Amino acid sequence: MSLVVVGSVAFDAIETPFGKTDKILGGAGTFISLASSYFAEPKIISVVGGDFPEQYIKLLEKHNVNTEGLQIKKQEKTFFWKGIYHNDMNSRDTIVTELNVLENFNPIIPDSYQGADFLMLGNLSPVVQRQVIKRFKKRPKIIAMDTMNFWMNNSPDELLKTIELTDVLIINDEEARQLSKEYSLVKAAKKILALGPKYLVIKKGEHGALLFDKKEVFFAPALPLEDIFDPTGAGDTFAGGFIGYLAKNSDISFENMKRAVIYGSAMASFCVEKFGTEKLIGLSQKEITQRVMEFIDLVQFNYKLRDLF
Ligand code: AMP
C-alpha cells in the first residue's frame, strides 16, 4: 500500500568517539525513506536548497523513493545539523542547527501522492506536520508521527493538536516522560494514548522498544551489536522500518504492529553500524531477514516450566 514520508532532508556533520564526518547526507526524512524503501515505495515530501547534490536525489530514486514532492529552492541552502556524541554514544550535543530552507517550509503534496494509505510524519514543526495532514483530500488510513523535546518545550499546544490527529506516536523514553509528566512508562503510555493516538511506540535506544495500545504491551530488545559507529538517525530508521513493514502488508492489527517493531529494530541495528545513511544503502533482503532471525533467536524462551525448576 502507498506510503508518504515527510521529514528533513539534510546535510549532517557528525562526530563520535570513532571518527568524524564533514557534511554528509542526513535528515529524518532521508533515514525514514531509505529504511522504508525495503518494504514499500515511499513518496517523500521535503525541501532542499540549490546546494543539494543531484547525486543524493539519484540515490533516493535508486532506492525507489519518489522525489516528486522534494522541493528544490535554488537560491537557498539545505538544512544543516551538526552533532557530537559523548563517549557512551547514547547522549549527544547539538552543535549547529541551521534551518535554512526548513525555516519557511510550505509542504506541497503532489496530486500523485493523494490517496496514500500510510503517512509517516518525521520530526518537524507540529504546525507543518498538521498542514500535511490537512492537505490530504482523504485522510490516510494510518498516520504515524515522530516528535522531540524541542517541540514539547517550544510549541506544546500545537504539538498536542497534531498528536490528537494521529494513529501511532513514535517517541523515545525521555520524550514520553516529558510529554506525560510520568516516570513510569506504563503510566506515561496511558496518558499519551488518552491524547488521541491508538498506538504508542516508546524507543529506548540500545534497550529496545515498547509498543502499547490501550489493552496490551509488547517489548522488543535491541540487538547487542559488536560495532556501533554512529547512532544518528537510528530512531528515524526504526520508524521507517516500522511504517514500511505495515505498508507492505497493510495489516494494522496489534499482532502485525509487533512484527513491525521487530523490523524497525532490525533496520535501526543496521543504521548504527556505519556513519550516516551509509549502511542503509544497498542492503539485501537476505541480510534483513537474517537480522530479523537474530532478533527472534535472541528472545526465544522455548522452555517448559519443568525445565526451569
Ligand atoms: P535522530 O538521530 O533519530 O534524532 O535523527 C537525526 C537526524 O535528524 C539528522 O539526520 C538531522 O539532520 C535531523 N534533525 C536534527 N534536528 C532536526 C530538526 N530540528 N528538524 C528536522 N530534522 C532534524
Coordinates of C-alpha atoms and ligand atoms in Angstrom, one line a residue:
M1 CA 0.0 0.0 0.0
S2 CA 1.2 3.5 -0.7
L3 CA 3.3 5.4 1.8
V4 CA 4.1 9.1 2.1
V5 CA 7.0 10.2 4.2
V6 CA 7.5 13.8 5.4
G7 CA 10.8 14.9 7.1
S8 CA 14.0 16.8 6.8
V9 CA 16.5 16.1 4.0
A10 CA 19.7 17.4 5.3
F11 CA 23.4 17.8 5.5
D12 CA 24.8 16.3 8.7
A13 CA 28.2 16.7 10.3
I14 CA 28.8 14.0 12.9
E15 CA 31.5 13.4 15.5
T16 CA 31.5 10.2 17.5
P17 CA 34.4 8.6 19.6
F18 CA 35.1 6.6 16.4
G19 CA 35.6 9.4 13.9
K20 CA 34.0 12.4 12.3
T21 CA 32.4 13.3 9.0
D22 CA 32.1 16.5 7.1
K23 CA 28.7 17.4 5.5
I24 CA 27.1 14.1 4.6
L25 CA 23.6 13.1 3.6
G26 CA 21.2 13.1 6.5
G27 CA 17.8 14.2 7.7
A28 CA 14.9 12.4 9.3
G29 CA 13.0 12.2 6.0
T30 CA 16.1 10.6 4.4
F31 CA 16.6 7.9 7.0
I32 CA 12.8 7.1 7.1
S33 CA 12.6 6.9 3.3
L34 CA 15.7 4.7 2.9
A35 CA 14.6 2.3 5.7
S36 CA 11.0 2.0 4.4
S37 CA 12.2 1.6 0.8
Y38 CA 13.0 -2.1 1.6
F39 CA 9.3 -2.7 2.2
A40 CA 7.3 -0.1 0.2
E41 CA 8.0 2.6 -2.4
P42 CA 7.9 5.7 -0.3
K43 CA 7.0 9.1 -1.6
I44 CA 8.9 11.9 0.1
I45 CA 7.7 15.4 0.9
S46 CA 10.6 17.7 1.9
V47 CA 12.7 20.7 0.8
V48 CA 16.4 21.2 0.0
G49 CA 18.5 24.1 -1.3
G50 CA 20.4 24.7 -4.5
D51 CA 23.5 23.3 -2.8
F52 CA 22.0 19.8 -2.5
P53 CA 23.9 17.4 -4.8
E54 CA 21.9 15.8 -7.6
Q55 CA 23.7 12.5 -6.8
Y56 CA 21.8 12.3 -3.4
I57 CA 18.5 12.7 -5.2
K58 CA 19.5 10.0 -7.7
L59 CA 20.5 7.8 -4.7
L60 CA 17.0 8.2 -3.2
E61 CA 15.4 7.4 -6.6
K62 CA 17.6 4.3 -7.0
H63 CA 16.0 3.2 -3.7
N64 CA 12.6 3.6 -5.3
V65 CA 11.9 6.8 -3.3
N66 CA 9.5 9.0 -5.3
T67 CA 11.0 12.5 -5.1
E68 CA 8.3 14.4 -6.9
G69 CA 7.4 16.1 -3.5
L70 CA 11.0 17.1 -2.8
Q71 CA 11.1 20.8 -3.5
I72 CA 14.4 22.4 -4.6
K73 CA 14.8 26.1 -3.6
K74 CA 17.7 27.0 -5.9
Q75 CA 18.5 30.3 -4.1
E76 CA 18.6 28.8 -0.6
K77 CA 20.6 26.4 1.5
T78 CA 19.8 22.9 2.7
F79 CA 19.1 22.3 6.3
F80 CA 22.3 21.6 8.2
W81 CA 22.8 19.8 11.5
K82 CA 25.9 19.0 13.5
G83 CA 26.1 16.8 16.5
I84 CA 28.9 15.4 18.7
Y85 CA 28.3 12.2 20.7
H86 CA 29.6 11.6 24.2
N87 CA 31.7 8.5 25.0
D88 CA 28.6 6.5 26.0
M89 CA 27.2 7.0 22.4
N90 CA 23.8 7.4 24.0
S91 CA 23.9 11.2 24.5
R92 CA 25.0 13.9 22.2
D93 CA 25.2 17.6 21.9
T94 CA 23.7 19.5 19.0
I95 CA 26.4 22.0 18.0
V96 CA 24.7 23.5 14.9
T97 CA 21.1 23.6 13.6
E98 CA 20.8 25.8 10.5
L99 CA 17.2 25.6 9.4
N100 CA 17.8 27.3 6.1
V101 CA 15.1 26.0 3.7
L102 CA 13.2 24.4 6.5
E103 CA 12.5 27.8 8.1
N104 CA 9.6 28.6 5.8
F105 CA 8.8 25.1 4.6
N106 CA 5.5 25.0 2.9
P107 CA 4.8 21.3 2.3
I108 CA 3.2 20.7 -1.1
I109 CA 1.5 17.4 -1.8
P110 CA 1.7 16.4 -5.4
D111 CA -1.5 15.0 -6.9
S112 CA 0.1 11.6 -7.4
Y113 CA 0.6 11.4 -3.6
Q114 CA -3.1 11.9 -2.8
G115 CA -5.0 8.9 -1.7
A116 CA -2.0 7.5 0.2
D117 CA -2.8 4.8 2.8
F118 CA 0.1 5.4 5.2
L119 CA 1.6 8.7 6.2
M120 CA 4.8 8.9 8.3
L121 CA 5.4 12.4 9.8
G122 CA 9.1 12.7 10.6
N123 CA 10.2 15.1 13.3
L124 CA 9.3 18.6 12.1
S125 CA 7.4 21.5 13.4
P126 CA 3.9 20.2 14.5
V127 CA 2.4 23.1 12.5
V128 CA 3.9 21.7 9.3
Q129 CA 3.0 18.2 10.3
R130 CA -0.6 19.2 10.7
Q131 CA -0.6 21.2 7.4
V132 CA 0.4 18.0 5.7
I133 CA -2.4 16.0 7.3
K134 CA -4.9 18.7 6.3
R135 CA -3.7 18.9 2.7
F136 CA -4.6 15.3 2.0
K137 CA -8.0 15.3 0.4
K138 CA -8.7 12.0 2.0
R139 CA -7.3 11.1 5.4
P140 CA -4.6 8.4 5.1
K141 CA -5.7 5.2 6.9
I142 CA -2.7 5.3 9.3
I143 CA -0.9 8.4 10.3
A144 CA 2.3 7.9 12.4
M145 CA 4.3 10.7 13.9
D146 CA 7.6 11.3 15.5
T147 CA 8.5 14.4 17.5
M148 CA 11.1 15.6 20.0
N149 CA 11.6 17.6 23.3
F150 CA 12.2 20.8 21.3
W151 CA 8.5 20.9 20.3
M152 CA 7.3 20.0 23.7
N153 CA 9.2 22.9 25.2
N154 CA 8.5 25.5 22.4
S155 CA 5.1 24.7 20.9
P156 CA 3.3 22.4 23.4
D157 CA -0.3 23.4 22.3
E158 CA 0.5 23.0 18.6
L159 CA 2.1 19.6 19.4
L160 CA -1.0 18.4 21.3
K161 CA -3.3 19.5 18.4
T162 CA -1.2 17.4 16.0
I163 CA -0.8 14.4 18.2
E164 CA -4.6 14.3 18.5
L165 CA -4.9 13.7 14.8
T166 CA -2.5 10.7 14.6
D167 CA -2.9 6.9 15.0
V168 CA 0.7 6.0 16.1
L169 CA 3.1 8.1 18.0
I170 CA 6.7 7.1 18.0
I171 CA 8.9 8.8 20.6
N172 CA 11.8 7.9 22.9
D173 CA 11.5 7.2 26.7
E174 CA 12.7 10.6 27.7
E175 CA 10.2 12.3 25.4
A176 CA 7.4 10.0 26.7
R177 CA 8.2 11.0 30.3
Q178 CA 8.3 14.7 29.4
L179 CA 5.1 14.6 27.5
S180 CA 3.2 12.7 30.1
K181 CA 4.9 14.1 33.2
E182 CA 5.1 10.5 34.5
Y183 CA 8.2 8.5 35.3
S184 CA 6.6 5.1 34.8
L185 CA 6.4 4.3 31.1
V186 CA 3.2 2.3 31.7
K187 CA 1.5 5.4 33.3
A188 CA 3.1 7.6 30.6
A189 CA 1.6 5.3 27.9
K190 CA -1.9 5.5 29.4
K191 CA -1.8 9.3 29.5
I192 CA -0.4 9.6 26.0
L193 CA -2.9 7.2 24.5
A194 CA -5.6 9.4 26.1
L195 CA -4.4 12.3 23.9
G196 CA -5.6 10.6 20.7
P197 CA -3.2 8.0 19.2
K198 CA -4.4 4.4 19.2
Y199 CA -0.8 3.1 19.4
L200 CA 2.3 4.3 21.1
V201 CA 5.9 3.2 20.4
I202 CA 8.5 4.1 23.0
K203 CA 12.0 3.7 21.8
K204 CA 14.7 3.0 24.4
G205 CA 17.8 3.1 22.2
E206 CA 20.1 0.2 23.0
H207 CA 17.5 -1.1 25.4
G208 CA 14.9 -1.8 22.7
A209 CA 11.3 -0.6 22.1
L210 CA 7.9 -0.9 23.7
L211 CA 4.6 -0.9 21.8
F212 CA 1.4 0.0 23.6
D213 CA -2.3 0.1 22.8
K214 CA -5.0 0.7 25.4
K215 CA -5.1 -3.0 26.4
E216 CA -1.7 -4.6 25.5
V217 CA 2.0 -4.1 25.7
F218 CA 4.8 -5.6 23.7
F219 CA 8.6 -5.3 24.1
A220 CA 11.4 -6.0 21.6
P221 CA 15.0 -5.7 22.6
A222 CA 17.7 -4.0 20.6
L223 CA 20.3 -6.4 19.1
P224 CA 23.5 -6.4 21.1
L225 CA 26.0 -5.2 18.4
E226 CA 29.7 -5.5 18.2
D227 CA 30.3 -2.3 16.3
I228 CA 28.3 0.9 16.9
F229 CA 29.8 3.8 15.0
D230 CA 27.1 6.4 14.8
P231 CA 23.6 6.4 16.3
T232 CA 22.4 9.3 14.2
G233 CA 19.1 8.6 12.5
A234 CA 18.6 5.3 14.3
G235 CA 15.2 6.5 15.6
D236 CA 14.1 7.6 12.2
T237 CA 15.3 4.4 10.7
F238 CA 13.3 2.4 13.2
A239 CA 10.2 4.5 12.2
G240 CA 10.9 3.8 8.5
G241 CA 11.2 0.1 9.0
F242 CA 8.1 0.1 11.2
I243 CA 5.9 2.0 8.9
G244 CA 7.3 0.4 5.7
Y245 CA 6.5 -3.1 7.1
L246 CA 3.0 -2.0 7.9
A247 CA 2.5 -0.5 4.5
K248 CA 3.9 -3.6 2.8
N249 CA 1.2 -6.0 4.2
S250 CA -1.4 -3.3 5.1
D251 CA -2.3 -5.2 8.3
I252 CA -2.7 -2.9 11.3
S253 CA -3.6 -5.4 13.9
F254 CA -1.6 -5.4 17.2
E255 CA 0.0 -8.7 16.1
N256 CA 1.3 -7.1 12.9
M257 CA 2.4 -4.0 14.7
K258 CA 4.5 -6.3 16.9
R259 CA 6.2 -7.7 13.8
A260 CA 6.7 -4.1 12.6
V261 CA 8.5 -3.2 15.8
I262 CA 10.9 -6.1 15.2
Y263 CA 11.5 -5.0 11.6
G264 CA 12.0 -1.4 12.7
S265 CA 14.5 -2.6 15.3
A266 CA 16.4 -4.7 12.7
M267 CA 16.7 -1.7 10.4
A268 CA 17.9 0.6 13.2
S269 CA 20.6 -2.0 14.1
F270 CA 22.0 -1.7 10.6
C271 CA 21.9 2.1 10.7
V272 CA 24.3 2.4 13.7
E273 CA 26.9 0.2 12.2
K274 CA 28.2 2.9 9.8
F275 CA 28.2 6.7 9.6
G276 CA 25.1 8.5 8.5
T277 CA 23.0 6.6 5.9
E278 CA 25.9 4.5 4.6
K279 CA 24.7 1.2 5.9
L280 CA 21.1 1.7 4.7
I281 CA 22.2 1.8 1.1
G282 CA 22.0 -1.4 -0.9
L283 CA 21.1 -3.9 1.8
S284 CA 19.8 -7.2 0.5
Q285 CA 16.5 -8.8 1.6
K286 CA 18.6 -11.7 2.7
E287 CA 20.6 -9.5 5.1
I288 CA 17.4 -8.1 6.5
T289 CA 15.8 -11.5 7.0
Q290 CA 19.0 -12.8 8.7
R291 CA 18.9 -9.8 11.1
V292 CA 15.3 -10.4 11.9
M293 CA 16.1 -14.0 12.7
E294 CA 18.8 -12.9 15.1
F295 CA 16.2 -10.9 16.9
I296 CA 13.9 -13.9 17.1
D297 CA 16.7 -16.1 18.4
L298 CA 17.6 -13.5 21.0
V299 CA 14.2 -13.7 22.7
Q300 CA 13.2 -17.3 22.2
F301 CA 12.3 -18.9 25.5
N302 CA 11.4 -22.5 24.5
Y303 CA 11.5 -23.9 28.0
K304 CA 8.7 -25.9 29.7
L305 CA 8.1 -25.0 33.3
R306 CA 9.7 -28.3 34.4
D307 CA 13.0 -27.3 32.7
L308 CA 13.3 -24.3 34.9
F309 CA 12.8 -25.7 38.4
Ligands
AMP1 P1 17.8 11.1 15.2 O1 19.2 10.6 15.5 O2 16.9 10.0 15.0 O3 17.4 12.1 16.3 O4 17.8 11.9 13.9 C1 18.9 12.7 13.4 C2 18.5 13.3 12.1 O5 17.5 14.3 12.4 C3 19.7 14.0 11.5 O6 20.0 13.5 10.2 C4 19.3 15.5 11.4 O7 19.6 16.0 10.1 C5 17.8 15.5 11.7 N1 17.5 16.7 12.5 C6 18.1 17.1 13.6 N2 17.5 18.2 14.1 C7 16.4 18.4 13.4 C8 15.3 19.4 13.4 N3 15.2 20.4 14.3 N4 14.4 19.3 12.4 C9 14.4 18.3 11.5 N5 15.4 17.4 11.4 C10 16.4 17.4 12.3

